[in-house]
Amino acid sequence: MRKKIVAGNWKMNHDLAETEMFLVDLKKQVFPEHVITMIAPPFTSLNHAFKSLREHPVTLIAQNMHQSNNGAFTGEISAKMLKSVGADTVIVGHSERRAIFNEDSALLAEKVNTALENKMTVIFCIGEELQDRKQGNHFDLIKTQLSEGLFHVSNDSWENIIVAYEPVWAIGTGETASPGQAQEMHKLIRETIAENYSKAVADQVSILYGGSVKPDNAAEIFGQPDVDGGLIGGASLQVDNFMKIVNAFNK
Ligand code: PGA
C-alpha cells in the first residue's frame, strides 16, 4: 500500500513565537494512523519543532538545501545540518525555487543526489505553468521535469522519493486543478515512472497534489486513485485548516 501523506509547506511564514503557537495547538490534535502528517517550517524553527514534536507522529521537512555537503556557500544549509536539527526530509524543486531562485533541472538533480547520499527523503516538485497547459505542452513538460530531475537515480532510491505535482497556475491562486485534471496528470506521472523503472517501483511511489488545496476541496482531490496526498501551502499555516485536510482522507 502506498503511503498517504499530507505535508504542510509553510514557505517564509511563522517566526519562532508563531511556530510555538502552532505547535501548542497541533499537539492537542488526534492524528489519523493511515496518514503521514508532515510540516515544513522555516529553517529557524526546525529544531524547536523537532524537540517539541518528539512524542507526536509528525515528520519534519526542510524547504530547501544546498547541493554541496559543506564549503564556502554563505547563507546556505547542508543536508547534514538539516539532519542534525531533526529534518530527514527535504523539498526539492518547488516552483518558487525554480522561478524566483533560478534553480534548473541540472541543479535540482544534484540536490536530489546529495539528499539521497545523506539518506534523506526527497519531496520532488514538478508542475507546469498556465501557458504550457494552454499550449498543450503540459504532459511533455512534466515528463521532461521528471526525467531531468529524477530519472538518473537507482531503482532502490525510489523508496526515498515522493513526487509532488503542483501546477504553477494553482499555487496560491485559489484556483485548483479539477480532481479529473489532477488524476490525469498523476496517472501520467506513475506511468512514466513505470516505463523508466518498473510497475513495482511506480506503484509504491506516493504522488502528492499541491495547489490551493483547502479543507473544502481536499477530500475530492484525495479521492482520486493516483493522488496519495497533498503538499499544502496557505491552508497549512493554521492548525484547524491543516488538520481538516489531514483528516480529509477519513471521509
Ligand atoms: P498553496 O501552495 O497551497 O498555497 O497553493 C502549495 C505549494 O506551493 O506547495
mmCIF file of C-alpha atoms and ligand atoms in Angstrom:
data_model
loop_
_atom_site.group_PDB
_atom_site.id
_atom_site.type_symbol
_atom_site.label_atom_id
_atom_site.label_comp_id
_atom_site.label_asym_id
_atom_site.label_seq_id
_atom_site.Cartn_x
_atom_site.Cartn_y
_atom_site.Cartn_z
ATOM 1 C CA MET A 1 0.000 0.000 0.000
ATOM 2 C CA ARG A 2 1.264 3.439 -0.909
ATOM 3 C CA LYS A 3 1.826 5.909 1.898
ATOM 4 C CA LYS A 4 -0.828 8.603 2.272
ATOM 5 C CA ILE A 5 0.834 11.896 3.097
ATOM 6 C CA VAL A 6 -0.317 15.403 3.933
ATOM 7 C CA ALA A 7 2.588 17.852 4.118
ATOM 8 C CA GLY A 8 2.339 21.500 5.115
ATOM 9 C CA ASN A 9 4.785 23.831 3.357
ATOM 10 C CA TRP A 10 4.912 26.988 5.437
ATOM 11 C CA LYS A 11 7.208 28.794 2.988
ATOM 12 C CA MET A 12 8.574 32.040 4.545
ATOM 13 C CA ASN A 13 5.892 32.244 7.235
ATOM 14 C CA HIS A 14 5.847 31.859 11.049
ATOM 15 C CA ASP A 15 8.714 33.102 13.213
ATOM 16 C CA LEU A 16 9.696 31.167 16.334
ATOM 17 C CA ALA A 17 6.889 32.543 18.533
ATOM 18 C CA GLU A 18 4.286 31.852 15.829
ATOM 19 C CA THR A 19 5.729 28.375 15.340
ATOM 20 C CA GLU A 20 5.347 27.735 19.058
ATOM 21 C CA MET A 21 1.702 28.834 18.955
ATOM 22 C CA PHE A 22 1.090 26.473 16.041
ATOM 23 C CA LEU A 23 2.804 23.589 17.841
ATOM 24 C CA VAL A 24 0.857 24.057 21.057
ATOM 25 C CA ASP A 25 -2.327 23.706 19.054
ATOM 26 C CA LEU A 26 -1.001 20.901 16.831
ATOM 27 C CA LYS A 27 -0.027 18.755 19.810
ATOM 28 C CA LYS A 28 -3.644 18.735 21.011
ATOM 29 C CA GLN A 29 -4.782 17.037 17.802
ATOM 30 C CA VAL A 30 -5.504 13.385 17.192
ATOM 31 C CA PHE A 31 -3.580 12.191 14.151
ATOM 32 C CA PRO A 32 -5.145 9.560 11.881
ATOM 33 C CA GLU A 33 -2.931 6.469 11.728
ATOM 34 C CA HIS A 34 -3.248 5.869 7.997
ATOM 35 C CA VAL A 35 -1.962 9.331 7.033
ATOM 36 C CA ILE A 36 1.596 10.564 7.489
ATOM 37 C CA THR A 37 1.454 14.159 8.683
ATOM 38 C CA MET A 38 4.414 16.369 7.794
ATOM 39 C CA ILE A 39 5.241 20.034 8.297
ATOM 40 C CA ALA A 40 7.939 22.193 6.678
ATOM 41 C CA PRO A 41 8.650 25.183 8.935
ATOM 42 C CA PRO A 42 11.407 27.656 8.027
ATOM 43 C CA PHE A 43 14.982 26.599 8.930
ATOM 44 C CA THR A 44 14.916 28.852 12.001
ATOM 45 C CA SER A 45 12.070 26.869 13.570
ATOM 46 C CA LEU A 46 13.101 23.330 12.604
ATOM 47 C CA ASN A 47 14.972 22.344 15.724
ATOM 48 C CA HIS A 48 12.421 23.842 18.050
ATOM 49 C CA ALA A 49 9.665 21.985 16.206
ATOM 50 C CA PHE A 50 11.670 18.757 16.263
ATOM 51 C CA LYS A 51 12.156 18.871 20.019
ATOM 52 C CA SER A 52 8.596 19.917 20.641
ATOM 53 C CA LEU A 53 7.092 17.156 18.468
ATOM 54 C CA ARG A 54 9.233 14.257 19.745
ATOM 55 C CA GLU A 55 6.262 12.390 21.179
ATOM 56 C CA HIS A 56 3.978 13.156 18.250
ATOM 57 C CA PRO A 57 3.641 11.450 14.865
ATOM 58 C CA VAL A 58 4.620 14.454 12.768
ATOM 59 C CA THR A 59 7.528 14.343 10.310
ATOM 60 C CA LEU A 60 9.644 17.449 9.884
ATOM 61 C CA ILE A 61 10.590 18.620 6.424
ATOM 62 C CA ALA A 62 13.125 21.218 5.302
ATOM 63 C CA GLN A 63 12.007 23.508 2.493
ATOM 64 C CA ASN A 64 15.335 23.552 0.682
ATOM 65 C CA MET A 65 19.020 22.611 0.978
ATOM 66 C CA HIS A 66 22.308 23.212 -0.818
ATOM 67 C CA GLN A 67 23.676 20.620 -3.216
ATOM 68 C CA SER A 68 27.126 20.546 -1.565
ATOM 69 C CA ASN A 69 27.913 18.839 1.694
ATOM 70 C CA ASN A 70 29.831 21.814 3.087
ATOM 71 C CA GLY A 71 32.005 24.705 1.982
ATOM 72 C CA ALA A 72 32.146 28.417 1.283
ATOM 73 C CA PHE A 73 28.489 28.997 0.466
ATOM 74 C CA THR A 74 27.450 31.917 2.634
ATOM 75 C CA GLY A 75 23.841 31.701 3.700
ATOM 76 C CA GLU A 76 23.300 28.098 2.637
ATOM 77 C CA ILE A 77 22.288 24.993 4.592
ATOM 78 C CA SER A 78 23.564 21.440 4.031
ATOM 79 C CA ALA A 79 21.862 18.062 4.264
ATOM 80 C CA LYS A 80 23.950 17.147 7.316
ATOM 81 C CA MET A 81 22.902 20.360 9.074
ATOM 82 C CA LEU A 82 19.253 19.624 8.389
ATOM 83 C CA LYS A 83 19.552 16.100 9.717
ATOM 84 C CA SER A 84 21.321 17.377 12.821
ATOM 85 C CA VAL A 85 18.287 19.500 13.711
ATOM 86 C CA GLY A 86 15.735 16.769 13.032
ATOM 87 C CA ALA A 87 14.736 17.123 9.383
ATOM 88 C CA ASP A 88 15.278 13.907 7.383
ATOM 89 C CA THR A 89 13.046 15.004 4.507
ATOM 90 C CA VAL A 90 13.579 17.899 2.113
ATOM 91 C CA ILE A 91 11.540 19.614 -0.592
ATOM 92 C CA VAL A 92 13.473 19.924 -3.856
ATOM 93 C CA GLY A 93 12.322 21.743 -6.977
ATOM 94 C CA HIS A 94 9.435 23.769 -5.636
ATOM 95 C CA SER A 95 8.215 26.068 -8.412
ATOM 96 C CA GLU A 96 9.125 29.117 -6.316
ATOM 97 C CA ARG A 97 12.730 27.893 -6.161
ATOM 98 C CA ARG A 98 12.699 27.175 -9.884
ATOM 99 C CA ALA A 99 11.177 30.531 -10.866
ATOM 100 C CA ILE A 100 12.431 33.032 -8.280
ATOM 101 C CA PHE A 101 15.819 31.484 -7.485
ATOM 102 C CA ASN A 102 16.550 30.167 -10.985
ATOM 103 C CA GLU A 103 17.012 26.554 -9.918
ATOM 104 C CA ASP A 104 17.208 24.487 -13.077
ATOM 105 C CA SER A 105 16.903 20.749 -13.608
ATOM 106 C CA ALA A 106 20.657 20.126 -13.521
ATOM 107 C CA LEU A 107 20.960 21.816 -10.136
ATOM 108 C CA LEU A 108 17.878 20.035 -8.835
ATOM 109 C CA ALA A 109 19.287 16.675 -9.918
ATOM 110 C CA GLU A 110 22.424 17.475 -7.883
ATOM 111 C CA LYS A 111 20.308 18.346 -4.863
ATOM 112 C CA VAL A 112 18.426 15.061 -5.237
ATOM 113 C CA ASN A 113 21.731 13.157 -5.302
ATOM 114 C CA THR A 114 23.084 14.934 -2.255
ATOM 115 C CA ALA A 115 19.895 14.373 -0.299
ATOM 116 C CA LEU A 116 19.818 10.667 -1.181
ATOM 117 C CA GLU A 117 23.524 10.234 -0.375
ATOM 118 C CA ASN A 118 22.743 11.723 3.022
ATOM 119 C CA LYS A 119 19.886 9.242 3.453
ATOM 120 C CA MET A 120 17.212 11.874 3.310
ATOM 121 C CA THR A 121 13.766 11.545 1.754
ATOM 122 C CA VAL A 122 13.113 13.915 -1.135
ATOM 123 C CA ILE A 123 9.788 15.528 -1.983
ATOM 124 C CA PHE A 124 10.425 16.400 -5.621
ATOM 125 C CA CYS A 125 8.083 19.036 -7.060
ATOM 126 C CA ILE A 126 7.098 19.322 -10.685
ATOM 127 C CA GLY A 127 4.403 21.389 -12.366
ATOM 128 C CA GLU A 128 3.520 23.305 -15.496
ATOM 129 C CA GLU A 129 2.743 26.993 -15.996
ATOM 130 C CA LEU A 130 -0.674 28.022 -17.296
ATOM 131 C CA GLN A 131 0.881 28.855 -20.638
ATOM 132 C CA ASP A 132 2.164 25.279 -21.023
ATOM 133 C CA ARG A 133 -1.299 23.916 -20.381
ATOM 134 C CA LYS A 134 -2.908 26.339 -22.798
ATOM 135 C CA GLN A 135 -0.425 25.324 -25.478
ATOM 136 C CA GLY A 136 -0.999 21.640 -24.736
ATOM 137 C CA ASN A 137 2.653 21.123 -23.654
ATOM 138 C CA HIS A 138 1.858 20.192 -20.080
ATOM 139 C CA PHE A 139 2.258 16.422 -20.389
ATOM 140 C CA ASP A 140 5.593 16.691 -22.196
ATOM 141 C CA LEU A 141 6.850 19.280 -19.753
ATOM 142 C CA ILE A 142 6.062 17.087 -16.757
ATOM 143 C CA LYS A 143 7.817 14.140 -18.393
ATOM 144 C CA THR A 144 10.869 16.324 -19.026
ATOM 145 C CA GLN A 145 10.943 17.608 -15.440
ATOM 146 C CA LEU A 146 10.722 14.022 -14.171
ATOM 147 C CA SER A 147 13.402 12.741 -16.455
ATOM 148 C CA GLU A 148 15.864 15.612 -15.940
ATOM 149 C CA GLY A 149 15.408 15.790 -12.188
ATOM 150 C CA LEU A 150 14.894 12.190 -11.145
ATOM 151 C CA PHE A 151 15.425 9.531 -13.771
ATOM 152 C CA HIS A 152 19.131 9.165 -13.084
ATOM 153 C CA VAL A 153 18.501 7.676 -9.613
ATOM 154 C CA SER A 154 18.669 3.941 -8.919
ATOM 155 C CA ASN A 155 15.633 1.685 -8.544
ATOM 156 C CA ASP A 156 16.203 1.436 -4.814
ATOM 157 C CA SER A 157 16.339 5.212 -4.370
ATOM 158 C CA TRP A 158 12.646 5.455 -5.177
ATOM 159 C CA GLU A 159 11.886 4.226 -1.675
ATOM 160 C CA ASN A 160 13.043 7.665 -0.549
ATOM 161 C CA ILE A 161 11.336 9.770 -3.194
ATOM 162 C CA ILE A 162 7.917 11.374 -3.030
ATOM 163 C CA VAL A 163 6.691 13.253 -6.097
ATOM 164 C CA ALA A 164 4.536 16.384 -5.742
ATOM 165 C CA TYR A 165 2.602 17.542 -8.775
ATOM 166 C CA GLU A 166 1.933 21.255 -8.340
ATOM 167 C CA PRO A 167 0.562 23.086 -11.362
ATOM 168 C CA VAL A 168 2.094 26.551 -11.038
ATOM 169 C CA TRP A 169 -1.159 28.236 -12.029
ATOM 170 C CA ALA A 170 -2.853 26.690 -8.993
ATOM 171 C CA ILE A 171 -0.270 27.662 -6.355
ATOM 172 C CA GLY A 172 -1.506 30.382 -4.031
ATOM 173 C CA THR A 173 -4.081 31.489 -6.590
ATOM 174 C CA GLY A 174 -7.208 29.914 -5.153
ATOM 175 C CA GLU A 175 -7.561 28.083 -8.447
ATOM 176 C CA THR A 176 -7.260 24.300 -8.102
ATOM 177 C CA ALA A 177 -6.783 21.647 -10.729
ATOM 178 C CA SER A 178 -10.056 19.758 -11.004
ATOM 179 C CA PRO A 179 -9.943 16.285 -9.471
ATOM 180 C CA GLY A 180 -10.019 14.955 -13.050
ATOM 181 C CA GLN A 181 -7.057 17.106 -14.140
ATOM 182 C CA ALA A 182 -5.094 16.035 -11.062
ATOM 183 C CA GLN A 183 -5.846 12.340 -11.628
ATOM 184 C CA GLU A 184 -4.963 12.570 -15.323
ATOM 185 C CA MET A 185 -1.536 14.034 -14.538
ATOM 186 C CA HIS A 186 -0.842 11.757 -11.572
ATOM 187 C CA LYS A 187 -1.637 8.735 -13.730
ATOM 188 C CA LEU A 188 0.751 10.001 -16.404
ATOM 189 C CA ILE A 189 3.477 10.515 -13.781
ATOM 190 C CA ARG A 190 3.026 6.987 -12.468
ATOM 191 C CA GLU A 191 3.027 5.507 -15.970
ATOM 192 C CA THR A 192 6.161 7.454 -16.865
ATOM 193 C CA ILE A 193 7.935 6.128 -13.765
ATOM 194 C CA ALA A 194 6.775 2.598 -14.671
ATOM 195 C CA GLU A 195 8.153 2.961 -18.223
ATOM 196 C CA ASN A 196 11.535 4.149 -16.954
ATOM 197 C CA TYR A 197 11.809 1.826 -13.959
ATOM 198 C CA SER A 198 9.090 -0.780 -13.331
ATOM 199 C CA LYS A 199 5.448 -1.088 -12.396
ATOM 200 C CA ALA A 200 6.506 -2.230 -8.932
ATOM 201 C CA VAL A 201 8.520 0.957 -8.407
ATOM 202 C CA ALA A 202 5.769 3.180 -9.800
ATOM 203 C CA ASP A 203 3.076 1.525 -7.714
ATOM 204 C CA GLN A 204 4.854 2.300 -4.451
ATOM 205 C CA VAL A 205 5.668 5.974 -5.106
ATOM 206 C CA SER A 206 3.445 8.451 -3.294
ATOM 207 C CA ILE A 207 2.387 11.259 -5.618
ATOM 208 C CA LEU A 208 1.053 14.337 -3.845
ATOM 209 C CA TYR A 209 -1.048 17.088 -5.367
ATOM 210 C CA GLY A 210 -0.340 20.719 -4.480
ATOM 211 C CA GLY A 211 -2.009 23.969 -5.468
ATOM 212 C CA SER A 212 -4.743 25.665 -3.459
ATOM 213 C CA VAL A 213 -5.777 22.545 -1.559
ATOM 214 C CA LYS A 214 -8.274 23.643 1.096
ATOM 215 C CA PRO A 215 -10.495 21.881 3.640
ATOM 216 C CA ASP A 216 -13.432 22.001 1.246
ATOM 217 C CA ASN A 217 -11.732 20.505 -1.808
ATOM 218 C CA ALA A 218 -9.221 18.082 -0.218
ATOM 219 C CA ALA A 219 -11.493 15.039 0.077
ATOM 220 C CA GLU A 220 -12.434 15.058 -3.586
ATOM 221 C CA ILE A 221 -8.840 15.501 -4.780
ATOM 222 C CA PHE A 222 -7.517 12.863 -2.356
ATOM 223 C CA GLY A 223 -10.265 10.516 -3.521
ATOM 224 C CA GLN A 224 -8.608 10.128 -6.935
ATOM 225 C CA PRO A 225 -6.886 6.747 -7.369
ATOM 226 C CA ASP A 226 -3.414 8.125 -8.168
ATOM 227 C CA VAL A 227 -3.475 11.012 -5.691
ATOM 228 C CA ASP A 228 -1.741 9.905 -2.493
ATOM 229 C CA GLY A 229 -1.979 13.134 -0.576
ATOM 230 C CA GLY A 230 -1.160 16.808 -0.730
ATOM 231 C CA LEU A 231 1.518 19.439 -0.375
ATOM 232 C CA ILE A 232 -0.320 22.294 1.253
ATOM 233 C CA GLY A 233 0.825 25.917 1.320
ATOM 234 C CA GLY A 234 -1.552 28.627 2.532
ATOM 235 C CA ALA A 235 -4.016 26.272 4.203
ATOM 236 C CA SER A 236 -1.270 24.641 6.289
ATOM 237 C CA LEU A 237 -0.473 27.777 8.282
ATOM 238 C CA GLN A 238 -3.316 27.361 10.678
ATOM 239 C CA VAL A 239 -3.814 24.107 12.618
ATOM 240 C CA ASP A 240 -7.580 23.897 12.215
ATOM 241 C CA ASN A 241 -7.468 24.128 8.404
ATOM 242 C CA PHE A 242 -4.441 21.880 8.167
ATOM 243 C CA MET A 243 -5.996 19.125 10.292
ATOM 244 C CA LYS A 244 -9.212 19.265 8.284
ATOM 245 C CA ILE A 245 -7.090 18.484 5.230
ATOM 246 C CA VAL A 246 -5.155 15.724 7.048
ATOM 247 C CA ASN A 247 -8.497 14.227 8.059
ATOM 248 C CA ALA A 248 -9.959 14.522 4.566
ATOM 249 C CA PHE A 249 -8.659 11.002 3.937
ATOM 250 C CA ASN A 250 -11.094 9.722 6.541
ATOM 251 C CA LYS A 251 -14.155 10.544 4.565
HETATM 252 P P1 PGA B 1 -0.822 26.667 -1.896
HETATM 253 O O1 PGA B 1 0.713 26.265 -2.084
HETATM 254 O O2 PGA B 1 -1.497 25.531 -1.178
HETATM 255 O O3 PGA B 1 -0.796 27.936 -1.078
HETATM 256 O O4 PGA B 1 -1.393 26.872 -3.254
HETATM 257 C C1 PGA B 1 1.091 24.963 -2.405
HETATM 258 C C2 PGA B 1 2.585 24.861 -2.520
HETATM 259 O O5 PGA B 1 3.228 25.795 -3.006
HETATM 260 O O6 PGA B 1 3.177 23.846 -2.105
#
